[in-house]
mmCIF file with all atom_site columns, C-alpha atoms and ligand atoms in Angstrom:
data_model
loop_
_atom_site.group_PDB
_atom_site.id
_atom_site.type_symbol
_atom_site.label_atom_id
_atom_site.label_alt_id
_atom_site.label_comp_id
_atom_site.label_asym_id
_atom_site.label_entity_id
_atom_site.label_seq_id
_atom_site.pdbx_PDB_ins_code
_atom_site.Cartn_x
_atom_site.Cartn_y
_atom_site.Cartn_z
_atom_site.occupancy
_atom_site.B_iso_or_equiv
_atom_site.pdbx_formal_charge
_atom_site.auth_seq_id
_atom_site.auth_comp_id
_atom_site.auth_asym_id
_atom_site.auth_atom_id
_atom_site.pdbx_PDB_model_num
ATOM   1   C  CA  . UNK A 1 1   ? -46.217 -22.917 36.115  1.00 41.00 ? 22  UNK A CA  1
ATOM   2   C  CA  . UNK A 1 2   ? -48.260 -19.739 35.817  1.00 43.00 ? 23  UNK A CA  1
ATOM   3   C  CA  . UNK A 1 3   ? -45.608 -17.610 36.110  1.00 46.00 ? 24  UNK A CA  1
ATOM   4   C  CA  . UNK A 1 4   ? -43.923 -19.131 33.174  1.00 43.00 ? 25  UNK A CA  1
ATOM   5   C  CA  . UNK A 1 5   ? -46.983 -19.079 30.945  1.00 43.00 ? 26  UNK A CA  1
ATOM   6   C  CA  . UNK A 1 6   ? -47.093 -15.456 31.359  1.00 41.00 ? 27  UNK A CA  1
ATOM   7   C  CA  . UNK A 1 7   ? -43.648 -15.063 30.769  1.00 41.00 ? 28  UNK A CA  1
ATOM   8   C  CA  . UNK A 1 8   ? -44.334 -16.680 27.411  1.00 37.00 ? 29  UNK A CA  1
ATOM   9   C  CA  . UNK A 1 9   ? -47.033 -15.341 26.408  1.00 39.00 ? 30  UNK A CA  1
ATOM   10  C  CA  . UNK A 1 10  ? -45.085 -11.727 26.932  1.00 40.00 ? 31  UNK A CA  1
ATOM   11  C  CA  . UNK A 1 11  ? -42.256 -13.047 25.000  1.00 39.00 ? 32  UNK A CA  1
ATOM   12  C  CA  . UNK A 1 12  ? -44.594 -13.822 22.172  1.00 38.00 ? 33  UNK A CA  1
ATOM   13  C  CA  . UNK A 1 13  ? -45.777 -10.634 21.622  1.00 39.00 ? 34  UNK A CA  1
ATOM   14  C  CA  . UNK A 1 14  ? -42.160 -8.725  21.795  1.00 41.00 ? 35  UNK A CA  1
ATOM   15  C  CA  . UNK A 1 15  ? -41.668 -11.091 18.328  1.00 40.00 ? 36  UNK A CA  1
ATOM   16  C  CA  . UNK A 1 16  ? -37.887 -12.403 19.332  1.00 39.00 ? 37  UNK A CA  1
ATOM   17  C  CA  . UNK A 1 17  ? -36.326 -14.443 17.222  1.00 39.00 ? 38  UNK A CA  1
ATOM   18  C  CA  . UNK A 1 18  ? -36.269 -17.349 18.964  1.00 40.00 ? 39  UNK A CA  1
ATOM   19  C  CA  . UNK A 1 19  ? -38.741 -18.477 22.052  1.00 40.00 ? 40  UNK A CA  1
ATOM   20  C  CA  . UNK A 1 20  ? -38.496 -21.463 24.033  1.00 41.00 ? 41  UNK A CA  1
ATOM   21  C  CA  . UNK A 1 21  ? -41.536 -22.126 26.245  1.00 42.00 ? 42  UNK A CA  1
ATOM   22  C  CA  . UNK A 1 22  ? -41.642 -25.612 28.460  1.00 43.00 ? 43  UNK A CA  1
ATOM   23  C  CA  . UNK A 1 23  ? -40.290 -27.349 25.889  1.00 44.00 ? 44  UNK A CA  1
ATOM   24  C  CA  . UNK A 1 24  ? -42.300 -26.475 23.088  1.00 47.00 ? 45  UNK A CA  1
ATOM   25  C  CA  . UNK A 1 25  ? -40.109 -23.938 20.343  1.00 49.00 ? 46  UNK A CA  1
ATOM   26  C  CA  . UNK A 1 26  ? -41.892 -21.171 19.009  1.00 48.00 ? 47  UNK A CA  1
ATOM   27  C  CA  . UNK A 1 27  ? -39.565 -19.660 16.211  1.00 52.00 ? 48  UNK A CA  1
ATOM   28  C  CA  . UNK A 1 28  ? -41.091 -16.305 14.895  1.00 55.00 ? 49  UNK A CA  1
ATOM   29  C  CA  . UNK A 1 29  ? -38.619 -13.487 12.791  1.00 50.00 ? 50  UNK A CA  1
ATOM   30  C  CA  . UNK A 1 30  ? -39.059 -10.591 14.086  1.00 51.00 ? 51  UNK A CA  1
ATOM   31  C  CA  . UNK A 1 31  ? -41.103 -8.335  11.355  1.00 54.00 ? 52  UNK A CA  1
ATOM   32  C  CA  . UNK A 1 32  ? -39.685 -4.953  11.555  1.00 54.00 ? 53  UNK A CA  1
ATOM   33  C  CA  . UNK A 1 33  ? -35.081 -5.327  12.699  1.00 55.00 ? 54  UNK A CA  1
ATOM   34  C  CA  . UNK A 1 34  ? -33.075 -7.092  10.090  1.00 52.00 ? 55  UNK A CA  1
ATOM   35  C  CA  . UNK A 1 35  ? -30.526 -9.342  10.942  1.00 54.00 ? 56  UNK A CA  1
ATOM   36  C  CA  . UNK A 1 36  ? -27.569 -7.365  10.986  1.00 53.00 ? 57  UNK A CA  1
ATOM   37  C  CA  . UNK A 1 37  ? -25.939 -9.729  8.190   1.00 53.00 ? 58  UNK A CA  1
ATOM   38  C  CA  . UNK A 1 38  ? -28.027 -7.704  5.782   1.00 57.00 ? 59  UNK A CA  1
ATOM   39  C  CA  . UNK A 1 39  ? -26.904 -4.074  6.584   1.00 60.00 ? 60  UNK A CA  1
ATOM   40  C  CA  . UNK A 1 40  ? -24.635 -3.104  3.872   1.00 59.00 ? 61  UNK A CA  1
ATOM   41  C  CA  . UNK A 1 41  ? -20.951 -1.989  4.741   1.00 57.00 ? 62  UNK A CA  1
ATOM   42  C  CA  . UNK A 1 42  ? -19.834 1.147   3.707   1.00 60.00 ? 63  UNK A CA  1
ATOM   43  C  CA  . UNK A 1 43  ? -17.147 0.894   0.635   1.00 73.00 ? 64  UNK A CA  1
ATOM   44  C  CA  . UNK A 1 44  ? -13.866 1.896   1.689   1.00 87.00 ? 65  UNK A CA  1
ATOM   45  C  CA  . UNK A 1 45  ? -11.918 3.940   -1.179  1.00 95.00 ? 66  UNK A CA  1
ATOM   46  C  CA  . UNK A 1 46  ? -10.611 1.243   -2.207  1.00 96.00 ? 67  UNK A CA  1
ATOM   47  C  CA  . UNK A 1 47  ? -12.634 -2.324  -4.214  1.00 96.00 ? 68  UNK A CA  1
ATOM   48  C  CA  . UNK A 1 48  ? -11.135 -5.034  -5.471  1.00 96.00 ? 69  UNK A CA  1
ATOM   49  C  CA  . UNK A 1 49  ? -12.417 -7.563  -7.359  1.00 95.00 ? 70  UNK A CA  1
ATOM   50  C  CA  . UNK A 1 50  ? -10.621 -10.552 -9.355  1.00 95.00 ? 71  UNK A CA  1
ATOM   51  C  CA  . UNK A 1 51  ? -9.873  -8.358  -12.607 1.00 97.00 ? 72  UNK A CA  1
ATOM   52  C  CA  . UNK A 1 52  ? -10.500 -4.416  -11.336 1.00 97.00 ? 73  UNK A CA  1
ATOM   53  C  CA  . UNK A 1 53  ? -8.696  -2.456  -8.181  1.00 98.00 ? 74  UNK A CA  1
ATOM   54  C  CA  . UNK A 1 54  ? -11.002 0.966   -8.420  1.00 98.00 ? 75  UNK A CA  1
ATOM   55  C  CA  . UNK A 1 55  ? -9.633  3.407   -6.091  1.00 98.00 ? 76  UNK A CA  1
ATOM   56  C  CA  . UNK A 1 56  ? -11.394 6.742   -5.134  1.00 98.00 ? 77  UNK A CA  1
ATOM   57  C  CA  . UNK A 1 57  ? -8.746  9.638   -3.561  1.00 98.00 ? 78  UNK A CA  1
ATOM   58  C  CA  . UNK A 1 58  ? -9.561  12.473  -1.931  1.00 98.00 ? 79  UNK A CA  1
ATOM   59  C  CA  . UNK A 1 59  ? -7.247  15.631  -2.050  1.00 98.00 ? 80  UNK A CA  1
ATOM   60  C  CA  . UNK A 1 60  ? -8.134  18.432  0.508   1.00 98.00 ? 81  UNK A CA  1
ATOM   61  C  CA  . UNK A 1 61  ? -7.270  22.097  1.510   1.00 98.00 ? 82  UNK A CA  1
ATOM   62  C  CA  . UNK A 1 62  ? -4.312  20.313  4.313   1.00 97.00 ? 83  UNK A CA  1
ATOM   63  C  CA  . UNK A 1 63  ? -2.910  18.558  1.299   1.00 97.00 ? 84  UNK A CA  1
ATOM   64  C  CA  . UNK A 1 64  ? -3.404  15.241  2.452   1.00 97.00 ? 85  UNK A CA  1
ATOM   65  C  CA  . UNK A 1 65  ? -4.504  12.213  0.000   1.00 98.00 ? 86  UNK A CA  1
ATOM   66  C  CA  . UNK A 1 66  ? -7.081  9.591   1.970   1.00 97.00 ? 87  UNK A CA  1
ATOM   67  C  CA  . UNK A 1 67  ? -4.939  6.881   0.378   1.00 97.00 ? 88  UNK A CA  1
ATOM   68  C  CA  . UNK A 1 68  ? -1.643  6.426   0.261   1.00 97.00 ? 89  UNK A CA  1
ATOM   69  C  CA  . UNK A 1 69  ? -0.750  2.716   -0.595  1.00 98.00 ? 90  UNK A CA  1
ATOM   70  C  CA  . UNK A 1 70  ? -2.588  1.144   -3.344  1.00 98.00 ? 91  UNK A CA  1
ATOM   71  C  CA  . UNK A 1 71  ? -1.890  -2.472  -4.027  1.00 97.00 ? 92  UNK A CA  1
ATOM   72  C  CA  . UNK A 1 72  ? -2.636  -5.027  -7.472  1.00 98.00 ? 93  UNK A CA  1
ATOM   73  C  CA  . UNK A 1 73  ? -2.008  -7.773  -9.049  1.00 97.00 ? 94  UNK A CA  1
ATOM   74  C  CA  . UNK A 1 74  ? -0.482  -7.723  -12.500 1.00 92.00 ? 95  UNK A CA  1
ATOM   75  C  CA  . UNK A 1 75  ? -2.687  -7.735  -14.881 1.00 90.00 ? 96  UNK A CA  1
ATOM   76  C  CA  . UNK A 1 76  ? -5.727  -6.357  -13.277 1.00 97.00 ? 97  UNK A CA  1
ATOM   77  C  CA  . UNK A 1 77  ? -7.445  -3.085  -14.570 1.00 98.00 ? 98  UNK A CA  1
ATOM   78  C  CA  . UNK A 1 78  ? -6.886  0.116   -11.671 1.00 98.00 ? 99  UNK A CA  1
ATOM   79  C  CA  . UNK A 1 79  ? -9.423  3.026   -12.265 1.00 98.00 ? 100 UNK A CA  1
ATOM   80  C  CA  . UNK A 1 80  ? -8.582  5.801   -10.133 1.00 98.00 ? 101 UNK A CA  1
ATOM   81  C  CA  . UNK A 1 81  ? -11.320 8.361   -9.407  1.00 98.00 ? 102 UNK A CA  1
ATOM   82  C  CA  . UNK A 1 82  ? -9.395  11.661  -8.252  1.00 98.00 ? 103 UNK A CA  1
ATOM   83  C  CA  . UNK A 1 83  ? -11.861 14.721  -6.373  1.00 98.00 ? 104 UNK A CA  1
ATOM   84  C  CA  . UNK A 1 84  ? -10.662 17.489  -4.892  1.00 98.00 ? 105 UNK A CA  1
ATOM   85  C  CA  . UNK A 1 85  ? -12.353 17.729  -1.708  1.00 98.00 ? 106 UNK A CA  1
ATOM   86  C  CA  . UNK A 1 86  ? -11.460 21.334  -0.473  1.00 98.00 ? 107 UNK A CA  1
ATOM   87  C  CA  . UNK A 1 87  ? -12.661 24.458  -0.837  1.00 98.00 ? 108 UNK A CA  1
ATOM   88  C  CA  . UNK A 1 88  ? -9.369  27.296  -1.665  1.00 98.00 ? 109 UNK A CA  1
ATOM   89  C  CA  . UNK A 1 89  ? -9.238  28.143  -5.303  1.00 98.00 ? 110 UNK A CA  1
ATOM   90  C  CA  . UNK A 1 90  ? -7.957  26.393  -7.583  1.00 97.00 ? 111 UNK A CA  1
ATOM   91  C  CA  . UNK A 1 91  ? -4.826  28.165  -8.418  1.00 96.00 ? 112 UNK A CA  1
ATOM   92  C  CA  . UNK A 1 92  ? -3.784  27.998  -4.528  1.00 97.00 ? 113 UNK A CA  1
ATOM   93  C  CA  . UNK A 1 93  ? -4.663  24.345  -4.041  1.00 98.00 ? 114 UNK A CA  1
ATOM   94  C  CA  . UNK A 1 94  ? -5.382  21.828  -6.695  1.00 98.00 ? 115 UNK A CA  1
ATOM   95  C  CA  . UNK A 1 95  ? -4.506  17.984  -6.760  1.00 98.00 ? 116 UNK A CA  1
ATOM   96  C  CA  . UNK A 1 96  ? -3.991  15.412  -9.188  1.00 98.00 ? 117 UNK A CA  1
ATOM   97  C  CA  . UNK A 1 97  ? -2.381  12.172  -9.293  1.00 98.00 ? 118 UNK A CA  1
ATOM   98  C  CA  . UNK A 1 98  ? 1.051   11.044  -11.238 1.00 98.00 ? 119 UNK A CA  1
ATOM   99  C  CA  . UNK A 1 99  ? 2.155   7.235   -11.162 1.00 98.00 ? 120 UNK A CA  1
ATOM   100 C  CA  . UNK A 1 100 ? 5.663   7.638   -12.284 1.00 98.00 ? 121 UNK A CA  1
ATOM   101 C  CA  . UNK A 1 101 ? 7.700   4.337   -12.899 1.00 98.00 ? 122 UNK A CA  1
ATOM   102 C  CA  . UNK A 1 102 ? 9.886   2.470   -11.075 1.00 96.00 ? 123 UNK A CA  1
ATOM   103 C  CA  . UNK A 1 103 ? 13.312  4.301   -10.196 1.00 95.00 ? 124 UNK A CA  1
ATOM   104 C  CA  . UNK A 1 104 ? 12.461  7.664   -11.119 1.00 97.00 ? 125 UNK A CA  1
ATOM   105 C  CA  . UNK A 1 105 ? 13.762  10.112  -9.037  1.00 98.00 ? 126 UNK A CA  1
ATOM   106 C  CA  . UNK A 1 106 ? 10.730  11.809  -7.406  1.00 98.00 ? 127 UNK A CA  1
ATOM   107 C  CA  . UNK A 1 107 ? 11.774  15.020  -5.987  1.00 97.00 ? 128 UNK A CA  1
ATOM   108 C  CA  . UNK A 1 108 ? 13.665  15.271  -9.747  1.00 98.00 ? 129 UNK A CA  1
ATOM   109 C  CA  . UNK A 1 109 ? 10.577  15.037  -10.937 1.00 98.00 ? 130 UNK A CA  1
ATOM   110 C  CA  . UNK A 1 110 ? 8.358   16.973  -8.789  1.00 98.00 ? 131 UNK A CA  1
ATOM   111 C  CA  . UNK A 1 111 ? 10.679  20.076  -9.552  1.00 97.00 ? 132 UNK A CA  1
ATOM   112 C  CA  . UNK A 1 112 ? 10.599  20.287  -13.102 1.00 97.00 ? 133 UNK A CA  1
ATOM   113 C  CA  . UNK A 1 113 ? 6.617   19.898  -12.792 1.00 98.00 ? 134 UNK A CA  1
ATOM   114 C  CA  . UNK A 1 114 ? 7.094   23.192  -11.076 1.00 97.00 ? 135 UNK A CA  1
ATOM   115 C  CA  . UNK A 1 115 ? 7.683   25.011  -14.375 1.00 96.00 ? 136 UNK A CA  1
ATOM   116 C  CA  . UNK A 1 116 ? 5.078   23.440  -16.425 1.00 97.00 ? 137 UNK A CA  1
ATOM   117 C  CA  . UNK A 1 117 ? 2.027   25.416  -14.785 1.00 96.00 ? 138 UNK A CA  1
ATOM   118 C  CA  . UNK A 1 118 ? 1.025   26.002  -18.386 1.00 96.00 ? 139 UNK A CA  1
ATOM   119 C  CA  . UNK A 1 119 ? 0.117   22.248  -18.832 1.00 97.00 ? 140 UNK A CA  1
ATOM   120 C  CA  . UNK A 1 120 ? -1.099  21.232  -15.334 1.00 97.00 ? 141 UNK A CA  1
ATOM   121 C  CA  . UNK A 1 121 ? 2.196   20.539  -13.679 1.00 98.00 ? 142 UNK A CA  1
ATOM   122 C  CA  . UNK A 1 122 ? 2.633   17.419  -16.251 1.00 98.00 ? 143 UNK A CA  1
ATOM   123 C  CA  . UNK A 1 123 ? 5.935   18.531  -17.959 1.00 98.00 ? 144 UNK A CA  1
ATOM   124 C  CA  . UNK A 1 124 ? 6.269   16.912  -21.204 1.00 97.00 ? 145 UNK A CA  1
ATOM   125 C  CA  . UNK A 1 125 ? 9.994   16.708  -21.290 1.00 97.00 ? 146 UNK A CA  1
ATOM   126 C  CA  . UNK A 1 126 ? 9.024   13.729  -18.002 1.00 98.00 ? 147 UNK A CA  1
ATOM   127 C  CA  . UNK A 1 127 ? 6.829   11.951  -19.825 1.00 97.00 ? 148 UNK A CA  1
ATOM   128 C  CA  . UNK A 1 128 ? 8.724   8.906   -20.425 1.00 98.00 ? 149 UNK A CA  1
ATOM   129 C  CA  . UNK A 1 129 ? 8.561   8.768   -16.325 1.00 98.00 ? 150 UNK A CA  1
ATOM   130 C  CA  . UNK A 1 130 ? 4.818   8.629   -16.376 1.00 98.00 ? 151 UNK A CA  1
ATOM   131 C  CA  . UNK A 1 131 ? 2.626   5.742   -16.392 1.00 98.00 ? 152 UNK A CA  1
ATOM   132 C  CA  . UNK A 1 132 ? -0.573  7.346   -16.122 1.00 98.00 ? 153 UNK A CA  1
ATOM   133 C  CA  . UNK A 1 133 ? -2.101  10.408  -14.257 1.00 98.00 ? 154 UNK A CA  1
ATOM   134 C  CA  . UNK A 1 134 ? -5.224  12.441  -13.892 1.00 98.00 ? 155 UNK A CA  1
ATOM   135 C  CA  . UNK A 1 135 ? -6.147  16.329  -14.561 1.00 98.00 ? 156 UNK A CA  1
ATOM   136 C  CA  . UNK A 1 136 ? -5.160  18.772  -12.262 1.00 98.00 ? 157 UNK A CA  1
ATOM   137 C  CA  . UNK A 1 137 ? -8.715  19.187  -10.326 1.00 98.00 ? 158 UNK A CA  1
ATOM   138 C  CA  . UNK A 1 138 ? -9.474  22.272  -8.296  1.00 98.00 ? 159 UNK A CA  1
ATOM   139 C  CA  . UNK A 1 139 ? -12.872 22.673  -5.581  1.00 98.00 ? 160 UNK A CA  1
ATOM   140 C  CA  . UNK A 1 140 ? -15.164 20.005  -5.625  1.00 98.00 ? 161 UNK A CA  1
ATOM   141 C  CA  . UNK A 1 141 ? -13.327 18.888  -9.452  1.00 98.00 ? 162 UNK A CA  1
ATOM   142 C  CA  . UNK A 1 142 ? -12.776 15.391  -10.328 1.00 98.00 ? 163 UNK A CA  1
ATOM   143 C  CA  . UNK A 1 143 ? -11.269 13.187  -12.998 1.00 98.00 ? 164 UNK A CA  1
ATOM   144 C  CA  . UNK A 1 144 ? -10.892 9.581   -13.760 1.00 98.00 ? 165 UNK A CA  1
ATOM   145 C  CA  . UNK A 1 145 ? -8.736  7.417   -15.326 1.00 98.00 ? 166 UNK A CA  1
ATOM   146 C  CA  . UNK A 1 146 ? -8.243  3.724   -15.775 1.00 98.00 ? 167 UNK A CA  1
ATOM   147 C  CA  . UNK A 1 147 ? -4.900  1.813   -17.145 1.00 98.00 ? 168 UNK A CA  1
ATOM   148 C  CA  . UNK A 1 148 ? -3.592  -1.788  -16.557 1.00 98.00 ? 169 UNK A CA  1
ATOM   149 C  CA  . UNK A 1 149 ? -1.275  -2.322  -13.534 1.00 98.00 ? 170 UNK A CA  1
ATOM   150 C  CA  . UNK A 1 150 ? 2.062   -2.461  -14.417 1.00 97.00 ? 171 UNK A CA  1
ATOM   151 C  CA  . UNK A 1 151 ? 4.833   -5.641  -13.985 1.00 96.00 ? 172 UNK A CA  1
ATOM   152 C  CA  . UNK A 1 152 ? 5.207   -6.453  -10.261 1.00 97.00 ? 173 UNK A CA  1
ATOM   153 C  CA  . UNK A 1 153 ? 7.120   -3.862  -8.158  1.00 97.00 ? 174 UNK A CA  1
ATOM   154 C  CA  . UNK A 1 154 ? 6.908   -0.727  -6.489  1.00 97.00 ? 175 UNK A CA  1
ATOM   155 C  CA  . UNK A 1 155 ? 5.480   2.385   -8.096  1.00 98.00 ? 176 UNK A CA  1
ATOM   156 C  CA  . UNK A 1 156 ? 5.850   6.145   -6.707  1.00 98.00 ? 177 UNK A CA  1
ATOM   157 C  CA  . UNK A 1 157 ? 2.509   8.499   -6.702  1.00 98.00 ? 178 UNK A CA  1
ATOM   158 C  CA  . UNK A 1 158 ? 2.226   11.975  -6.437  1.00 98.00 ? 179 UNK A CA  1
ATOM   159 C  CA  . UNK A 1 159 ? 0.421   15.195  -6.469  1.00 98.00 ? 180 UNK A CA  1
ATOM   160 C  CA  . UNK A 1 160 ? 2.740   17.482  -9.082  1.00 98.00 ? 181 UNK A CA  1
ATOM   161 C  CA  . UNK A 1 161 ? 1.187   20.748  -7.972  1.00 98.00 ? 182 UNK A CA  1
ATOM   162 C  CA  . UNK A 1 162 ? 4.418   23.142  -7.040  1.00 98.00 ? 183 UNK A CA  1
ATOM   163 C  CA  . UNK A 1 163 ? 5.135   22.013  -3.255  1.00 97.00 ? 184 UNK A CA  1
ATOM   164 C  CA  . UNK A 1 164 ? 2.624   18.667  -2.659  1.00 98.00 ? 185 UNK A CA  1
ATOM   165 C  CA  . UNK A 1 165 ? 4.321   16.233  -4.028  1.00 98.00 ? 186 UNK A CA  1
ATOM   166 C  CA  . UNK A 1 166 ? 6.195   15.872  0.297   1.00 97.00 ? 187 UNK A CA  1
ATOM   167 C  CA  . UNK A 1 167 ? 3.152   15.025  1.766   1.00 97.00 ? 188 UNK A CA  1
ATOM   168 C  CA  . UNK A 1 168 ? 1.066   14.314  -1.159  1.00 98.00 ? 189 UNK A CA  1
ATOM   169 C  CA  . UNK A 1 169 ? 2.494   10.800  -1.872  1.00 98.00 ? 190 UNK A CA  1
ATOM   170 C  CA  . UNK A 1 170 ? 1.605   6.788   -2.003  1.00 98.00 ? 191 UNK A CA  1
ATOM   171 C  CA  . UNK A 1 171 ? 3.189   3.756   -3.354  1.00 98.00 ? 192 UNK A CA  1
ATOM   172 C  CA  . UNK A 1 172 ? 1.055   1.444   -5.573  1.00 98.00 ? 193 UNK A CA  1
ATOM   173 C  CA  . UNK A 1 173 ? 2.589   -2.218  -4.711  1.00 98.00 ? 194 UNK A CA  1
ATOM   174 C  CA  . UNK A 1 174 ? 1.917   -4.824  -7.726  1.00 98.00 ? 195 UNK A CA  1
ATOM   175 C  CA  . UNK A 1 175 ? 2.190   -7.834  -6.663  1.00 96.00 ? 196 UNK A CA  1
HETATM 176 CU CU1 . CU  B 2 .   ? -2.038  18.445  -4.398  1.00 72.52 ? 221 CU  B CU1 1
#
């Protein structure tokens, strides 16, 4: 019985959250650890709520996008939040982002955006193939936009700099 009292009396002072001596519970919260319910997640690039989809994409110097499939629900508002991550200049390596609608021919379009370098690879004779897209952002640039999701299908996403638009790709799904 003396051993156990001193057990007890040790596991009093290390403050655990729960202590059960001979019958009689001692409940004490420990002072200084939180309960890891409390420790916030990190935010993905992508939050959802009931009305809102905000998406954040990264573009970097391998000409990869950090997301590639975006999905919605008709109706709800998307804000995308474009930065170019890398570090080559701008006129080497710059990203933005083009939702074109549903059946356009993407590689159709990706070549005429070739010849629009005046007007940041948007070519205005395409622009009844565009739903929305950012500015053309170069090192450590960024841009934002925010339209409502379109009718439920399948929409096409690209980077229009010359020579992305084969790796730099997604699908936004509306559901
Ligand atoms: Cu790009």
């Amino acid at each position: 019985m003396k051993k156990i009292s001193i057990i007890c009396a040790v596991a009093i002072v290390s403050a655990t959250a729960l202590i059960s001596c001979g019958g009689n519970e001692t409940k004490e919260q420990p002072v200084t650890e939180q309960p890891t319910s409390m420790v916030e997640e990190p935010v993905g690039p992508i939050v959802t709520t009931d009305s809102t989809v905000t998406v954040h994409i990264e573009g970097d110097d391998q000409m990869k996008y950090n997301v590639n499939e975006i999905t919605a629900k008709a109706g709800q508002k998307i804000t995308i939040h474009i930065k170019n991550v890398g570090k080559l200049p701008k006129e080497a390596m710059a990203h933005n982002f083009v939702l074109l609608k549903s059946g356009t021919d993407v590689a159709a379009y990706a070549e005429k955006a070739i010849a629009a370098k005046d007007v940041e690879y948007i070519p205005a004779s395409e622009s009844d193939k565009v739903i929305a897209h950012t500015k053309m952002v170069g090192p450590g640039e960024s841009d934002t936009i925010s339209f409502d999701a379109p009718a439920a299908g399948k929409y096409d996403y690209i980077c229009s700099f010359p020579g992305h638009y084969g790796i730099m790709k997604g699908v936004l799904i509306v559901q």
